[in-house]
CSV table of C-alpha atoms in Angstrom, one decimal:
chain,number,residue,atom,x,y,z
A,1,MET,CA,-18.5,16.5,-14.8
A,2,SER,CA,-18.2,18.5,-11.4
A,3,THR,CA,-14.4,19.3,-9.9
A,4,THR,CA,-14.4,16.0,-7.8
A,5,GLU,CA,-14.8,13.4,-10.6
A,6,ILE,CA,-12.1,15.5,-12.7
A,7,LEU,CA,-9.8,15.1,-9.7
A,8,PHE,CA,-10.8,11.4,-8.9
A,9,PHE,CA,-9.9,10.2,-12.4
A,10,PHE,CA,-6.9,12.6,-12.5
A,11,LEU,CA,-5.3,10.5,-9.2
A,12,SER,CA,-6.7,7.1,-10.2
A,13,ALA,CA,-4.9,7.9,-13.5
A,14,LEU,CA,-1.8,9.1,-11.8
A,15,ALA,CA,-1.5,6.5,-9.3
A,16,ILE,CA,-2.4,3.1,-11.6
A,17,PHE,CA,0.4,4.6,-14.1
A,18,SER,CA,2.7,5.5,-11.3
A,19,ALA,CA,2.0,2.0,-10.1
A,20,ILE,CA,2.8,0.2,-13.9
A,21,MET,CA,6.2,2.4,-13.9
A,22,VAL,CA,7.3,0.8,-10.5
A,23,LEU,CA,7.2,-2.4,-12.3
A,24,VAL,CA,8.7,-1.5,-15.6
A,25,SER,CA,11.7,0.7,-14.1
A,26,LYS,CA,14.6,-1.1,-14.6
A,27,ASN,CA,16.7,1.0,-12.2
A,28,PRO,CA,15.5,0.5,-8.6
A,29,VAL,CA,15.8,4.1,-7.8
A,30,HIS,CA,13.4,5.1,-9.9
A,31,SER,CA,11.0,2.4,-8.7
A,32,VAL,CA,11.3,4.2,-5.2
A,33,LEU,CA,10.6,7.4,-6.8
A,34,TRP,CA,7.6,6.2,-8.5
A,35,LEU,CA,6.0,4.3,-5.5
A,36,ILE,CA,6.4,7.7,-4.0
A,37,ALA,CA,4.0,9.4,-6.9
A,38,VAL,CA,1.7,6.3,-5.9
A,39,PHE,CA,1.5,7.5,-2.4
A,40,PHE,CA,0.9,10.9,-3.3
A,41,ALA,CA,-1.9,9.9,-5.5
A,42,ILE,CA,-3.4,7.7,-2.6
A,43,SER,CA,-2.9,10.5,0.1
A,44,GLY,CA,-5.0,12.6,-2.8
A,45,HIS,CA,-7.6,10.3,-2.7
A,46,TYR,CA,-7.5,10.3,1.2
A,47,ILE,CA,-8.3,14.3,1.0
A,48,LEU,CA,-11.1,13.9,-1.5
A,49,LEU,CA,-12.7,11.2,0.8
A,50,ASN,CA,-12.3,13.7,3.7
A,51,ALA,CA,-9.9,11.1,5.7
A,52,GLN,CA,-7.6,14.4,6.6
A,53,PHE,CA,-6.0,12.4,9.2
A,54,LEU,CA,-4.9,9.8,7.1
A,55,ALA,CA,-3.7,11.6,4.4
A,56,ILE,CA,-1.3,13.5,6.3
A,57,VAL,CA,-0.1,10.0,8.2
A,58,ASN,CA,0.1,8.3,4.9
A,59,LEU,CA,2.4,10.9,3.4
A,60,ILE,CA,4.6,11.3,6.6
A,61,VAL,CA,4.8,7.6,7.2
A,62,TYR,CA,5.0,6.4,4.0
A,63,ALA,CA,6.4,8.8,1.7
A,64,GLY,CA,8.2,9.9,4.6
A,65,ALA,CA,10.1,7.4,6.7
A,66,ILE,CA,9.4,4.2,4.7
A,67,MET,CA,10.2,5.5,1.1
A,68,VAL,CA,13.5,7.2,2.6
A,69,LEU,CA,14.5,3.7,4.3
A,70,PHE,CA,14.0,2.2,0.5
A,71,LEU,CA,16.3,4.8,-1.0
A,72,PHE,CA,18.6,4.4,1.9
A,73,VAL,CA,19.3,0.9,1.7
A,74,ILE,CA,19.3,0.8,-2.4
A,75,MET,CA,21.8,3.3,-2.5
A,76,LEU,CA,23.8,1.5,0.3
A,77,MET,CA,23.9,-1.8,-1.6
A,78,ASN,CA,24.6,0.4,-4.8
A,79,LEU,CA,22.3,-1.2,-6.9
A,80,ASN,CA,21.4,-0.1,-10.5
A,81,ALA,CA,20.0,-1.0,-13.9
A,82,GLU,CA,23.2,-3.2,-14.9
A,83,THR,CA,23.0,-5.6,-11.9
A,84,GLU,CA,19.4,-6.1,-12.2
A,85,PRO,CA,18.5,-9.7,-12.1
A,86,GLN,CA,16.1,-10.6,-14.8
A,87,LYS,CA,13.3,-13.4,-14.6
A,88,HIS,CA,13.3,-15.3,-17.9
A,89,VAL,CA,10.5,-14.3,-20.3
A,90,TRP,CA,8.1,-16.7,-19.8
A,91,MET,CA,8.0,-16.6,-16.2
A,92,LYS,CA,7.2,-12.6,-16.6
A,93,LEU,CA,4.8,-13.6,-19.1
A,94,ALA,CA,2.9,-16.2,-16.8
A,95,GLY,CA,3.2,-13.6,-13.9
A,96,ALA,CA,1.1,-11.1,-15.7
A,97,VAL,CA,-1.0,-13.6,-17.4
A,98,SER,CA,-2.0,-14.5,-13.7
A,99,GLY,CA,-2.1,-11.4,-12.2
A,100,GLY,CA,-4.6,-10.5,-15.1
A,101,CYS,CA,-6.7,-13.5,-14.9
A,102,PHE,CA,-6.5,-12.2,-10.6
A,103,LEU,CA,-7.9,-8.9,-11.8
A,104,MET,CA,-10.7,-10.1,-14.4
A,105,VAL,CA,-12.3,-12.6,-12.1
A,106,LEU,CA,-12.5,-10.0,-9.1
A,107,VAL,CA,-13.9,-7.3,-11.9
A,108,SER,CA,-16.5,-9.6,-13.1
A,109,LEU,CA,-17.2,-10.6,-9.5
A,110,VAL,CA,-17.9,-6.7,-8.5
A,111,ARG,CA,-19.7,-5.9,-11.7
A,112,GLN,CA,-22.2,-8.7,-10.5
A,113,ALA,CA,-22.7,-7.9,-7.1
A,114,THR,CA,-25.7,-7.1,-6.3
A,115,ASP,CA,-24.8,-5.9,-2.9
A,116,MET,CA,-22.5,-3.1,-4.6
A,117,GLN,CA,-24.8,-1.3,-6.8
A,118,HIS,CA,-26.2,2.4,-6.1
A,119,LYS,CA,-23.7,2.4,-3.3
A,120,THR,CA,-21.8,5.5,-2.9
A,121,ALA,CA,-18.8,6.8,-1.1
A,122,LEU,CA,-19.5,10.0,0.3
A,123,MET,CA,-16.7,12.6,-0.6
A,124,LYS,CA,-16.5,15.8,1.1
A,125,ASP,CA,-18.9,16.1,3.9
A,126,GLY,CA,-18.9,14.0,7.1
A,127,ASN,CA,-16.2,14.7,9.9
A,128,ILE,CA,-15.2,11.1,10.8
A,129,GLY,CA,-12.0,11.8,8.6
A,130,LEU,CA,-11.2,14.4,11.2
A,131,ILE,CA,-8.5,13.9,13.7
A,132,LYS,CA,-10.6,14.9,16.9
A,133,ASN,CA,-13.1,11.9,16.6
A,134,LEU,CA,-10.6,9.5,15.0
A,135,GLY,CA,-8.6,10.6,18.2
A,136,LYS,CA,-11.7,9.9,20.6
A,137,ALA,CA,-12.1,6.5,19.3
A,138,LEU,CA,-8.5,5.4,19.6
A,139,PHE,CA,-8.0,6.6,23.0
A,140,SER,CA,-11.5,5.0,24.3
A,141,ASP,CA,-12.5,1.9,22.2
A,142,TYR,CA,-9.1,1.2,20.8
A,143,VAL,CA,-6.7,2.1,23.5
A,144,VAL,CA,-5.6,-1.4,24.1
A,145,PRO,CA,-4.4,-2.5,20.3
A,146,PHE,CA,-2.9,1.2,20.7
A,147,GLU,CA,-1.0,-0.1,23.6
A,148,ILE,CA,-0.1,-3.5,21.9
A,149,SER,CA,1.4,-1.5,19.0
A,150,SER,CA,3.8,-0.1,21.1
A,151,VAL,CA,5.0,-3.3,22.4
A,152,LEU,CA,5.0,-4.9,18.5
A,153,PHE,CA,7.0,-1.3,17.6
A,154,LEU,CA,9.4,-2.5,20.2
A,155,SER,CA,10.0,-5.8,19.1
A,156,ALA,CA,10.6,-4.8,15.5
A,157,MET,CA,13.1,-2.4,16.4
A,158,VAL,CA,15.0,-5.2,18.5
A,159,GLY,CA,14.7,-7.5,15.9
A,160,ALA,CA,16.0,-5.2,13.3
A,161,VAL,CA,18.9,-4.4,15.6
A,162,VAL,CA,19.8,-8.0,16.5
A,163,ILE,CA,19.4,-8.9,12.5
A,164,GLY,CA,21.1,-6.0,11.2
A,165,LYS,CA,24.4,-6.4,13.3
A,166,LYS,CA,27.7,-7.8,12.6
A,167,GLU,CA,28.4,-10.8,14.0
B,1,MET,CA,-18.3,8.9,-6.6
B,2,PRO,CA,-19.8,5.3,-6.8
B,3,ILE,CA,-18.2,2.5,-4.8
B,4,GLN,CA,-17.6,0.6,-7.5
B,5,TYR,CA,-15.2,2.8,-9.1
B,6,TYR,CA,-12.9,2.4,-5.8
B,7,ILE,CA,-13.2,-1.0,-6.0
B,8,TYR,CA,-11.7,-1.2,-9.6
B,9,LEU,CA,-9.2,1.1,-9.0
B,10,CYS,CA,-8.0,-0.7,-5.6
B,11,LEU,CA,-8.5,-4.0,-7.5
B,12,ALA,CA,-5.7,-2.8,-10.1
B,13,LEU,CA,-3.2,-1.3,-7.9
B,14,PHE,CA,-3.4,-4.8,-5.9
B,15,SER,CA,-3.1,-6.6,-9.4
B,16,ILE,CA,0.1,-4.4,-10.3
B,17,GLY,CA,1.3,-5.3,-7.0
B,18,ILE,CA,0.7,-9.1,-7.1
B,19,ILE,CA,2.2,-9.0,-10.9
B,20,GLY,CA,5.2,-7.3,-9.6
B,21,VAL,CA,5.8,-9.9,-7.0
B,22,LEU,CA,5.6,-12.6,-9.3
B,23,THR,CA,7.8,-10.9,-12.1
B,24,ARG,CA,10.5,-9.5,-10.5
B,25,ARG,CA,13.4,-11.2,-8.9
B,26,ASN,CA,15.2,-7.9,-6.7
B,27,ALA,CA,13.8,-8.5,-3.5
B,28,ILE,CA,13.5,-4.4,-2.6
B,29,ILE,CA,11.1,-4.5,-5.6
B,30,VAL,CA,9.0,-7.4,-4.4
B,31,PHE,CA,8.8,-5.8,-1.2
B,32,MET,CA,8.0,-2.2,-2.6
B,33,CYS,CA,5.0,-4.3,-4.4
B,34,VAL,CA,3.9,-6.1,-1.2
B,35,GLU,CA,3.5,-2.2,-0.1
B,36,LEU,CA,1.6,-1.2,-3.1
B,37,MET,CA,-0.8,-3.9,-1.9
B,38,LEU,CA,-1.3,-2.6,1.5
B,39,ASN,CA,-1.9,0.8,0.1
B,40,ALA,CA,-4.7,-0.4,-2.3
B,41,VAL,CA,-6.4,-2.4,0.4
B,42,ASN,CA,-6.0,0.7,2.7
B,43,LEU,CA,-7.5,3.1,-0.1
B,44,LEU,CA,-10.5,0.4,-0.1
B,45,LEU,CA,-11.3,0.3,4.0
B,46,VAL,CA,-11.4,4.3,3.5
B,47,ALA,CA,-13.8,3.9,0.7
B,48,PHE,CA,-15.9,1.7,2.7
B,49,SER,CA,-15.4,3.8,6.2
B,50,LYS,CA,-16.9,6.5,4.2
B,51,MET,CA,-19.8,4.3,1.9
B,52,HIS,CA,-21.6,3.3,5.7
B,53,TYR,CA,-21.3,6.5,7.1
B,54,GLY,CA,-23.0,8.0,4.4
B,55,LEU,CA,-25.6,5.4,4.6
B,56,ALA,CA,-25.9,6.2,8.2
B,57,ILE,CA,-25.7,9.8,8.3
B,58,GLY,CA,-29.4,10.2,6.9
B,59,ALA,CA,-30.7,8.6,10.1
B,60,ASN,CA,-28.5,10.3,12.5
B,61,PRO,CA,-26.3,13.2,11.6
B,62,GLU,CA,-24.0,12.9,14.8
B,63,THR,CA,-23.0,8.9,14.0
B,64,THR,CA,-19.5,8.0,14.0
B,65,VAL,CA,-20.5,4.8,11.8
B,66,GLY,CA,-17.2,3.8,10.1
B,67,ILE,CA,-14.9,5.3,12.0
B,68,ASP,CA,-13.3,1.5,12.6
B,69,GLY,CA,-12.4,1.2,9.0
B,70,GLN,CA,-10.3,4.8,9.1
B,71,LEU,CA,-8.8,3.1,12.0
B,72,PHE,CA,-7.7,0.1,10.6
B,73,VAL,CA,-6.1,1.8,8.4
B,74,PHE,CA,-4.1,3.6,10.7
B,75,PHE,CA,-3.3,-0.1,12.5
B,76,ILE,CA,-2.0,-1.1,8.9
B,77,MET,CA,0.2,1.8,8.8
B,78,VAL,CA,1.6,0.6,12.2
B,79,VAL,CA,2.5,-2.8,11.3
B,80,ALA,CA,3.6,-1.9,7.7
B,81,ALA,CA,6.3,0.3,9.6
B,82,ALA,CA,7.1,-2.2,11.6
B,83,GLU,CA,7.6,-4.6,8.6
B,84,VAL,CA,9.5,-2.5,6.4
B,85,SER,CA,12.4,-2.6,9.3
B,86,VAL,CA,12.4,-5.8,9.7
B,87,GLY,CA,12.1,-7.0,6.5
B,88,LEU,CA,14.8,-4.4,5.1
B,89,ALA,CA,17.2,-5.9,7.7
B,90,ILE,CA,16.9,-9.2,6.7
B,91,ILE,CA,17.7,-7.9,3.2
B,92,VAL,CA,20.5,-6.0,4.3
B,93,MET,CA,21.7,-9.4,6.0
B,94,MET,CA,21.0,-11.3,2.6
B,95,TYR,CA,23.0,-8.8,0.7
B,96,ARG,CA,26.1,-8.7,3.1
B,97,ASN,CA,26.2,-12.7,2.9
B,98,THR,CA,25.6,-13.3,-0.7
B,99,HIS,CA,26.8,-10.0,-2.2
B,100,SER,CA,23.2,-9.8,-4.1
B,101,VAL,CA,19.8,-9.3,-3.9
B,102,ASP,CA,18.5,-11.9,-5.5
B,103,ILE,CA,15.3,-13.8,-4.0
B,104,ASN,CA,16.3,-17.0,-6.6
B,105,PHE,CA,19.3,-17.2,-3.6
B,106,LEU,CA,16.9,-18.3,-1.0
B,107,ASN,CA,15.7,-21.4,-2.8
B,108,ARG,CA,18.8,-22.6,-0.5
B,109,LEU,CA,16.4,-22.2,2.4
B,110,LYS,CA,14.4,-25.5,1.3
B,111,ASN,CA,17.4,-27.9,1.6
């Protein structure tokens, strides 16, 4: 087994284990910390795929900014395991069964798809994930969506302030 | 690495996110599970981008096929950041009104 395969399976196991721990943790702060572990594992996958720009952006935006915002809100509200609202056990079971059915249907679909047979993702070669090529494409073909996203950010900022301010 | 492995991994992460949305009542945890689902989709987009690039690089070493997938991931991150700021503001407002983050309080919206 090559180093890439070992890293792939290690990062996959870490991502899935941490994602499950996000669900089963009673304390919301622990959930946030496990979700940060998921994001680190996914960033490792990006590095394995040689998408270096996305790996760094994923760390900065998700693990850095969004998760700090979540932690800040949770600590502001003083949530902990005792005040955690719980669903009825039958509702939990129904949710888990329906999610498992969804997973089973899609896995069997992918196993049968002849289109996906013998296709591989190029792991460490290729330079489309580098910031030079991404920047060229972003500021030539995708410059209008890029500018529109700034308007989106402005409206989100105004919306957050308007919603969050006291009457 | 075969593309099926990436599909299975992303399906597992996406399904865990769905199970979280369906089984938890804390609005913040539900929101975090939505982020998990977005990240699963992002990883799959990058894997498919590298798959198409690997198929095209044999004919033309200078090709940039598949770069669109990675730019889509970038835009998904942009939208997710905007969405989180507004969503957390809504949750804070809900907490201020009800002193709880239980999503069952939101069923009064139907009246």
